[in-house]
mmCIF file of N, CA and C in Angstrom:
data_model
loop_
_atom_site.group_PDB
_atom_site.id
_atom_site.type_symbol
_atom_site.label_atom_id
_atom_site.label_comp_id
_atom_site.label_asym_id
_atom_site.label_seq_id
_atom_site.Cartn_x
_atom_site.Cartn_y
_atom_site.Cartn_z
ATOM 1 N N UNK Y 14 148.652 108.754 -16.408
ATOM 2 C CA UNK Y 14 149.976 108.898 -15.828
ATOM 3 C C UNK Y 14 149.855 109.583 -14.469
ATOM 4 N N UNK Y 15 150.610 109.112 -13.534
ATOM 5 C CA UNK Y 15 150.627 109.657 -12.185
ATOM 6 C C UNK Y 15 151.351 111.013 -12.181
ATOM 7 N N UNK Y 16 150.743 112.012 -11.553
ATOM 8 C CA UNK Y 16 151.287 113.370 -11.583
ATOM 9 C C UNK Y 16 152.643 113.472 -10.882
ATOM 10 N N UNK Y 17 152.810 112.771 -9.772
ATOM 11 C CA UNK Y 17 154.090 112.797 -9.051
ATOM 12 C C UNK Y 17 155.191 112.149 -9.892
ATOM 13 N N UNK Y 18 154.842 111.043 -10.540
ATOM 14 C CA UNK Y 18 155.812 110.360 -11.409
ATOM 15 C C UNK Y 18 156.246 111.285 -12.540
ATOM 16 N N UNK Y 19 155.293 111.998 -13.117
ATOM 17 C CA UNK Y 19 155.638 112.903 -14.216
ATOM 18 C C UNK Y 19 156.508 114.054 -13.724
ATOM 19 N N UNK Y 20 156.209 114.603 -12.561
ATOM 20 C CA UNK Y 20 157.028 115.687 -12.027
ATOM 21 C C UNK Y 20 158.473 115.216 -11.836
ATOM 22 N N UNK Y 21 158.647 114.015 -11.326
ATOM 23 C CA UNK Y 21 159.991 113.457 -11.159
ATOM 24 C C UNK Y 21 160.668 113.244 -12.516
ATOM 25 N N UNK Y 22 159.906 112.743 -13.486
ATOM 26 C CA UNK Y 22 160.442 112.535 -14.826
ATOM 27 C C UNK Y 22 160.904 113.840 -15.451
ATOM 28 N N UNK Y 23 160.049 114.863 -15.407
ATOM 29 C CA UNK Y 23 160.391 116.098 -16.114
ATOM 30 C C UNK Y 23 161.558 116.805 -15.433
ATOM 31 N N UNK Y 24 161.648 116.710 -14.119
ATOM 32 C CA UNK Y 24 162.796 117.311 -13.418
ATOM 33 C C UNK Y 24 164.093 116.596 -13.801
ATOM 34 N N UNK Y 25 164.056 115.282 -13.852
ATOM 35 C CA UNK Y 25 165.238 114.516 -14.263
ATOM 36 C C UNK Y 25 165.608 114.836 -15.707
ATOM 37 N N UNK Y 26 164.616 114.962 -16.564
ATOM 38 C CA UNK Y 26 164.855 115.279 -17.976
ATOM 39 C C UNK Y 26 165.516 116.645 -18.107
ATOM 40 N N UNK Y 27 164.978 117.642 -17.401
ATOM 41 C CA UNK Y 27 165.559 118.988 -17.449
ATOM 42 C C UNK Y 27 166.979 118.995 -16.900
ATOM 43 N N UNK Y 28 167.231 118.229 -15.861
ATOM 44 C CA UNK Y 28 168.582 118.154 -15.287
ATOM 45 C C UNK Y 28 169.546 117.531 -16.294
ATOM 46 N N UNK Y 29 169.114 116.488 -16.976
ATOM 47 C CA UNK Y 29 169.960 115.812 -17.961
ATOM 48 C C UNK Y 29 170.302 116.747 -19.123
ATOM 49 N N UNK Y 30 169.363 117.607 -19.515
ATOM 50 C CA UNK Y 30 169.575 118.527 -20.633
ATOM 51 C C UNK Y 30 170.260 119.829 -20.211
ATOM 52 N N UNK Y 31 170.563 119.948 -18.904
ATOM 53 C CA UNK Y 31 171.154 121.167 -18.343
ATOM 54 C C UNK Y 31 170.238 122.387 -18.471
ATOM 55 N N UNK Y 32 168.943 122.149 -18.360
ATOM 56 C CA UNK Y 32 167.964 123.242 -18.367
ATOM 57 C C UNK Y 32 167.499 123.572 -16.952
ATOM 58 N N UNK Y 33 167.730 122.661 -16.037
ATOM 59 C CA UNK Y 33 167.214 122.801 -14.675
ATOM 60 C C UNK Y 33 168.001 123.820 -13.861
ATOM 61 N N UNK Y 34 169.299 123.934 -14.123
ATOM 62 C CA UNK Y 34 170.183 124.688 -13.252
ATOM 63 C C UNK Y 34 169.938 126.195 -13.264
ATOM 64 N N UNK Y 35 169.172 126.703 -14.217
ATOM 65 C CA UNK Y 35 168.911 128.146 -14.233
ATOM 66 C C UNK Y 35 168.229 128.553 -12.939
ATOM 67 N N UNK Y 36 168.551 129.749 -12.472
ATOM 68 C CA UNK Y 36 168.013 130.158 -11.174
ATOM 69 C C UNK Y 36 166.508 130.436 -11.256
ATOM 70 N N UNK Y 37 165.926 130.618 -10.098
ATOM 71 C CA UNK Y 37 164.472 130.743 -9.987
ATOM 72 C C UNK Y 37 163.922 132.023 -10.585
ATOM 73 N N UNK Y 38 164.772 132.981 -10.925
ATOM 74 C CA UNK Y 38 164.304 134.176 -11.619
ATOM 75 C C UNK Y 38 164.175 133.934 -13.121
ATOM 76 N N UNK Y 39 164.894 132.966 -13.643
ATOM 77 C CA UNK Y 39 164.880 132.681 -15.077
ATOM 78 C C UNK Y 39 163.693 131.796 -15.466
ATOM 79 N N UNK Y 40 163.376 130.807 -14.660
ATOM 80 C CA UNK Y 40 162.303 129.873 -15.026
ATOM 81 C C UNK Y 40 160.942 130.551 -15.232
ATOM 82 N N UNK Y 41 160.565 131.561 -14.452
ATOM 83 C CA UNK Y 41 159.292 132.238 -14.763
ATOM 84 C C UNK Y 41 159.300 132.945 -16.122
ATOM 85 N N UNK Y 42 160.472 133.335 -16.593
ATOM 86 C CA UNK Y 42 160.556 133.926 -17.931
ATOM 87 C C UNK Y 42 160.240 132.854 -18.976
ATOM 88 N N UNK Y 43 160.820 131.664 -18.802
ATOM 89 C CA UNK Y 43 160.498 130.561 -19.710
ATOM 90 C C UNK Y 43 159.008 130.244 -19.660
ATOM 91 N N UNK Y 44 158.464 130.223 -18.447
ATOM 92 C CA UNK Y 44 157.035 129.952 -18.250
ATOM 93 C C UNK Y 44 156.198 130.985 -19.001
ATOM 94 N N UNK Y 45 156.536 132.260 -18.851
ATOM 95 C CA UNK Y 45 155.787 133.335 -19.524
ATOM 96 C C UNK Y 45 155.860 133.212 -21.039
ATOM 97 N N UNK Y 46 157.026 132.846 -21.536
ATOM 98 C CA UNK Y 46 157.183 132.649 -22.971
ATOM 99 C C UNK Y 46 156.240 131.556 -23.472
ATOM 100 N N UNK Y 47 156.162 130.467 -22.730
ATOM 101 C CA UNK Y 47 155.291 129.361 -23.136
ATOM 102 C C UNK Y 47 153.813 129.743 -23.033
ATOM 103 N N UNK Y 48 153.450 130.530 -22.024
ATOM 104 C CA UNK Y 48 152.063 131.008 -21.914
ATOM 105 C C UNK Y 48 151.721 131.849 -23.137
ATOM 106 N N UNK Y 49 152.658 132.674 -23.584
ATOM 107 C CA UNK Y 49 152.442 133.451 -24.805
ATOM 108 C C UNK Y 49 152.196 132.560 -26.007
ATOM 109 N N UNK Y 50 152.897 131.440 -26.077
ATOM 110 C CA UNK Y 50 152.693 130.511 -27.185
ATOM 111 C C UNK Y 50 151.336 129.817 -27.089
ATOM 112 N N UNK Y 51 150.846 129.587 -25.873
ATOM 113 C CA UNK Y 51 149.489 129.057 -25.700
ATOM 114 C C UNK Y 51 148.479 130.085 -26.219
ATOM 115 N N UNK Y 52 148.690 131.348 -25.883
ATOM 116 C CA UNK Y 52 147.795 132.411 -26.356
ATOM 117 C C UNK Y 52 147.783 132.480 -27.879
ATOM 118 N N UNK Y 53 148.954 132.349 -28.480
ATOM 119 C CA UNK Y 53 149.042 132.380 -29.937
ATOM 120 C C UNK Y 53 148.284 131.191 -30.546
ATOM 121 N N UNK Y 54 148.419 130.016 -29.934
ATOM 122 C CA UNK Y 54 147.726 128.821 -30.443
ATOM 123 C C UNK Y 54 146.210 128.992 -30.331
ATOM 124 N N UNK Y 55 145.747 129.559 -29.232
ATOM 125 C CA UNK Y 55 144.305 129.779 -29.054
ATOM 126 C C UNK Y 55 143.811 130.822 -30.053
ATOM 127 N N UNK Y 56 144.579 131.868 -30.243
ATOM 128 C CA UNK Y 56 144.199 132.884 -31.238
ATOM 129 C C UNK Y 56 144.048 132.247 -32.609
ATOM 130 N N UNK Y 57 144.976 131.370 -32.966
ATOM 131 C CA UNK Y 57 144.917 130.699 -34.258
ATOM 132 C C UNK Y 57 143.629 129.900 -34.402
ATOM 133 N N UNK Y 58 143.228 129.233 -33.333
ATOM 134 C CA UNK Y 58 142.003 128.432 -33.356
ATOM 135 C C UNK Y 58 140.764 129.321 -33.421
ATOM 136 N N UNK Y 59 140.739 130.352 -32.610
ATOM 137 C CA UNK Y 59 139.516 131.153 -32.450
ATOM 138 C C UNK Y 59 139.301 132.208 -33.532
ATOM 139 N N UNK Y 60 140.353 132.923 -33.920
ATOM 140 C CA UNK Y 60 140.153 134.000 -34.904
ATOM 141 C C UNK Y 60 141.130 133.947 -36.069
ATOM 142 N N UNK Y 61 142.035 133.005 -36.034
ATOM 143 C CA UNK Y 61 143.015 132.878 -37.114
ATOM 144 C C UNK Y 61 144.178 133.839 -36.926
ATOM 145 N N UNK Y 62 145.158 133.692 -37.776
ATOM 146 C CA UNK Y 62 146.361 134.517 -37.672
ATOM 147 C C UNK Y 62 146.363 135.633 -38.710
ATOM 148 N N UNK Y 63 145.595 135.500 -39.796
ATOM 149 C CA UNK Y 63 145.531 136.506 -40.848
ATOM 150 C C UNK Y 63 146.920 136.888 -41.355
ATOM 151 N N UNK Y 64 147.708 135.868 -41.663
ATOM 152 C CA UNK Y 64 149.068 136.072 -42.162
ATOM 153 C C UNK Y 64 149.179 135.421 -43.533
ATOM 154 N N UNK Y 65 149.250 136.220 -44.591
ATOM 155 C CA UNK Y 65 149.353 135.630 -45.928
ATOM 156 C C UNK Y 65 150.644 134.838 -46.148
ATOM 157 N N UNK Y 66 151.650 135.062 -45.305
ATOM 158 C CA UNK Y 66 152.905 134.333 -45.459
ATOM 159 C C UNK Y 66 152.931 133.027 -44.668
ATOM 160 N N UNK Y 67 151.806 132.676 -44.028
ATOM 161 C CA UNK Y 67 151.701 131.432 -43.268
ATOM 162 C C UNK Y 67 150.551 130.587 -43.810
ATOM 163 N N UNK Y 68 150.792 129.308 -43.933
ATOM 164 C CA UNK Y 68 149.710 128.393 -44.310
ATOM 165 C C UNK Y 68 148.753 128.282 -43.131
ATOM 166 N N UNK Y 69 147.469 128.162 -43.420
ATOM 167 C CA UNK Y 69 146.479 128.002 -42.361
ATOM 168 C C UNK Y 69 146.353 126.521 -42.031
ATOM 169 N N UNK Y 70 146.745 126.144 -40.805
ATOM 170 C CA UNK Y 70 146.640 124.728 -40.437
ATOM 171 C C UNK Y 70 145.180 124.317 -40.242
ATOM 172 N N UNK Y 71 144.909 123.028 -40.436
ATOM 173 C CA UNK Y 71 143.545 122.561 -40.190
ATOM 174 C C UNK Y 71 143.317 122.446 -38.679
ATOM 175 N N UNK Y 72 142.064 122.170 -38.302
ATOM 176 C CA UNK Y 72 141.709 122.156 -36.887
ATOM 177 C C UNK Y 72 142.508 121.118 -36.097
ATOM 178 N N UNK Y 73 142.736 119.957 -36.663
ATOM 179 C CA UNK Y 73 143.508 118.922 -35.957
ATOM 180 C C UNK Y 73 144.932 119.407 -35.685
ATOM 181 N N UNK Y 74 145.541 120.068 -36.654
ATOM 182 C CA UNK Y 74 146.892 120.607 -36.468
ATOM 183 C C UNK Y 74 146.903 121.712 -35.412
ATOM 184 N N UNK Y 75 145.869 122.536 -35.419
ATOM 185 C CA UNK Y 75 145.772 123.614 -34.432
ATOM 186 C C UNK Y 75 145.641 123.053 -33.019
ATOM 187 N N UNK Y 76 144.802 122.033 -32.864
ATOM 188 C CA UNK Y 76 144.630 121.419 -31.545
ATOM 189 C C UNK Y 76 145.895 120.685 -31.106
ATOM 190 N N UNK Y 77 146.591 120.079 -32.040
ATOM 191 C CA UNK Y 77 147.863 119.429 -31.727
ATOM 192 C C UNK Y 77 148.882 120.461 -31.234
ATOM 193 N N UNK Y 78 148.922 121.604 -31.904
ATOM 194 C CA UNK Y 78 149.827 122.675 -31.487
ATOM 195 C C UNK Y 78 149.468 123.196 -30.098
ATOM 196 N N UNK Y 79 148.172 123.399 -29.831
ATOM 197 C CA UNK Y 79 147.737 123.857 -28.513
ATOM 198 C C UNK Y 79 148.109 122.836 -27.441
ATOM 199 N N UNK Y 80 147.904 121.574 -27.727
ATOM 200 C CA UNK Y 80 148.264 120.513 -26.779
ATOM 201 C C UNK Y 80 149.757 120.552 -26.466
ATOM 202 N N UNK Y 81 150.566 120.705 -27.490
ATOM 203 C CA UNK Y 81 152.017 120.783 -27.310
ATOM 204 C C UNK Y 81 152.408 121.986 -26.456
ATOM 205 N N UNK Y 82 151.805 123.137 -26.743
ATOM 206 C CA UNK Y 82 152.144 124.351 -25.992
ATOM 207 C C UNK Y 82 151.666 124.264 -24.545
ATOM 208 N N UNK Y 83 150.507 123.665 -24.309
ATOM 209 C CA UNK Y 83 150.041 123.462 -22.931
ATOM 210 C C UNK Y 83 151.013 122.546 -22.177
ATOM 211 N N UNK Y 84 151.559 121.563 -22.863
ATOM 212 C CA UNK Y 84 152.560 120.685 -22.251
ATOM 213 C C UNK Y 84 153.808 121.455 -21.856
ATOM 214 N N UNK Y 85 154.228 122.400 -22.701
ATOM 215 C CA UNK Y 85 155.396 123.221 -22.370
ATOM 216 C C UNK Y 85 155.131 124.085 -21.137
ATOM 217 N N UNK Y 86 153.916 124.630 -21.044
ATOM 218 C CA UNK Y 86 153.541 125.416 -19.863
ATOM 219 C C UNK Y 86 153.556 124.525 -18.630
ATOM 220 N N UNK Y 87 152.948 123.355 -18.748
ATOM 221 C CA UNK Y 87 152.885 122.427 -17.627
ATOM 222 C C UNK Y 87 154.293 122.037 -17.162
ATOM 223 N N UNK Y 88 155.169 121.731 -18.101
ATOM 224 C CA UNK Y 88 156.529 121.357 -17.728
ATOM 225 C C UNK Y 88 157.230 122.474 -16.968
ATOM 226 N N UNK Y 89 157.066 123.701 -17.422
ATOM 227 C CA UNK Y 89 157.698 124.820 -16.731
ATOM 228 C C UNK Y 89 157.109 125.026 -15.346
ATOM 229 N N UNK Y 90 155.817 124.789 -15.193
ATOM 230 C CA UNK Y 90 155.188 124.862 -13.877
ATOM 231 C C UNK Y 90 155.757 123.782 -12.956
ATOM 232 N N UNK Y 91 155.916 122.580 -13.478
ATOM 233 C CA UNK Y 91 156.509 121.491 -12.699
ATOM 234 C C UNK Y 91 157.920 121.858 -12.231
ATOM 235 N N UNK Y 92 158.716 122.446 -13.106
ATOM 236 C CA UNK Y 92 160.095 122.786 -12.763
ATOM 237 C C UNK Y 92 160.138 123.856 -11.684
ATOM 238 N N UNK Y 93 159.298 124.883 -11.812
ATOM 239 C CA UNK Y 93 159.261 125.930 -10.783
ATOM 240 C C UNK Y 93 158.866 125.323 -9.443
ATOM 241 N N UNK Y 94 157.855 124.483 -9.435
ATOM 242 C CA UNK Y 94 157.424 123.838 -8.184
ATOM 243 C C UNK Y 94 158.540 122.966 -7.625
ATOM 244 N N UNK Y 95 159.209 122.216 -8.489
ATOM 245 C CA UNK Y 95 160.271 121.334 -8.045
ATOM 246 C C UNK Y 95 161.441 122.115 -7.450
ATOM 247 N N UNK Y 96 161.740 123.266 -8.020
ATOM 248 C CA UNK Y 96 162.816 124.108 -7.502
ATOM 249 C C UNK Y 96 162.576 124.467 -6.034
ATOM 250 N N UNK Y 97 161.315 124.544 -5.647
ATOM 251 C CA UNK Y 97 160.961 124.887 -4.263
ATOM 252 C C UNK Y 97 160.476 123.674 -3.481
ATOM 253 N N UNK Y 98 160.698 122.488 -4.054
ATOM 254 C CA UNK Y 98 160.337 121.230 -3.405
ATOM 255 C C UNK Y 98 158.847 121.171 -3.041
ATOM 256 N N UNK Y 99 158.018 121.584 -3.996
ATOM 257 C CA UNK Y 99 156.561 121.537 -3.826
ATOM 258 C C UNK Y 99 156.009 120.582 -4.879
ATOM 259 N N UNK Y 100 155.242 119.614 -4.444
ATOM 260 C CA UNK Y 100 154.653 118.684 -5.411
ATOM 261 C C UNK Y 100 153.402 119.317 -6.015
ATOM 262 N N UNK Y 101 153.102 118.923 -7.246
ATOM 263 C CA UNK Y 101 151.880 119.421 -7.883
ATOM 264 C C UNK Y 101 150.654 118.923 -7.147
ATOM 265 N N UNK Y 102 150.750 117.742 -6.579
ATOM 266 C CA UNK Y 102 149.632 117.226 -5.792
ATOM 267 C C UNK Y 102 149.347 118.145 -4.606
ATOM 268 N N UNK Y 103 150.389 118.602 -3.928
ATOM 269 C CA UNK Y 103 150.214 119.536 -2.813
ATOM 270 C C UNK Y 103 149.595 120.837 -3.294
ATOM 271 N N UNK Y 104 150.062 121.329 -4.422
ATOM 272 C CA UNK Y 104 149.497 122.560 -4.976
ATOM 273 C C UNK Y 104 148.007 122.394 -5.238
ATOM 274 N N UNK Y 105 147.635 121.275 -5.845
ATOM 275 C CA UNK Y 105 146.214 121.050 -6.159
ATOM 276 C C UNK Y 105 145.381 120.950 -4.887
ATOM 277 N N UNK Y 106 145.872 120.237 -3.894
ATOM 278 C CA UNK Y 106 145.134 120.084 -2.635
ATOM 279 C C UNK Y 106 144.967 121.434 -1.957
ATOM 280 N N UNK Y 107 146.053 122.191 -1.848
ATOM 281 C CA UNK Y 107 146.002 123.501 -1.184
ATOM 282 C C UNK Y 107 145.085 124.460 -1.937
ATOM 283 N N UNK Y 108 145.140 124.408 -3.253
ATOM 284 C CA UNK Y 108 144.286 125.303 -4.037
ATOM 285 C C UNK Y 108 142.813 124.920 -3.891
ATOM 286 N N UNK Y 109 142.536 123.639 -3.872
ATOM 287 C CA UNK Y 109 141.159 123.192 -3.663
ATOM 288 C C UNK Y 109 140.657 123.651 -2.304
ATOM 289 N N UNK Y 110 141.490 123.513 -1.276
ATOM 290 C CA UNK Y 110 141.109 123.979 0.058
ATOM 291 C C UNK Y 110 140.822 125.475 0.054
ATOM 292 N N UNK Y 111 141.653 126.240 -0.640
ATOM 293 C CA UNK Y 111 141.449 127.687 -0.733
ATOM 294 C C UNK Y 111 140.117 128.003 -1.394
ATOM 295 N N UNK Y 112 139.805 127.303 -2.482
ATOM 296 C CA UNK Y 112 138.541 127.554 -3.184
ATOM 297 C C UNK Y 112 137.336 127.203 -2.319
ATOM 298 N N UNK Y 113 137.411 126.057 -1.627
ATOM 299 C CA UNK Y 113 136.303 125.674 -0.748
ATOM 300 C C UNK Y 113 136.136 126.671 0.395
ATOM 301 N N UNK Y 114 137.241 127.170 0.900
ATOM 302 C CA UNK Y 114 137.184 128.145 1.986
ATOM 303 C C UNK Y 114 136.619 129.492 1.490
ATOM 304 N N UNK Y 115 137.023 129.895 0.328
ATOM 305 C CA UNK Y 115 136.603 131.178 -0.221
ATOM 306 C C UNK Y 115 135.177 131.137 -0.741
ATOM 307 N N UNK Y 116 134.800 130.040 -1.370
ATOM 308 C CA UNK Y 116 133.484 129.916 -1.999
ATOM 309 C C UNK Y 116 132.729 128.792 -1.297
ATOM 310 N N UNK Y 117 132.046 129.133 -0.250
ATOM 311 C CA UNK Y 117 131.388 128.145 0.624
ATOM 312 C C UNK Y 117 130.344 127.301 -0.116
ATOM 313 N N UNK Y 118 129.824 127.823 -1.216
ATOM 314 C CA UNK Y 118 128.791 127.097 -1.957
ATOM 315 C C UNK Y 118 129.364 126.137 -2.996
ATOM 316 N N UNK Y 119 130.669 125.989 -3.031
ATOM 317 C CA UNK Y 119 131.306 125.147 -4.055
ATOM 318 C C UNK Y 119 131.069 123.671 -3.820
#
């Protein structure tokens, strides 16, 4: 899937659901919440949850959950970038340039 196409899709989807209109101070909170869920999914995979009141999912279920949570993080990143009219492609190019400039041996 093309990254620009997906950014346009997710912005339109958020607008349709009335999730887009929140101001730029709110979206990083959503982003942080989703990052926390990624951390929880990784913890489950790496060391388990040690919760007798929760069933232990198998590895496929754990990876499916991590994939889902990474998607939520990605979507929130797309929305924040879109709010400032920055494409993810531009972000990737600029970041690559920064890394090459900073780490000459890259």
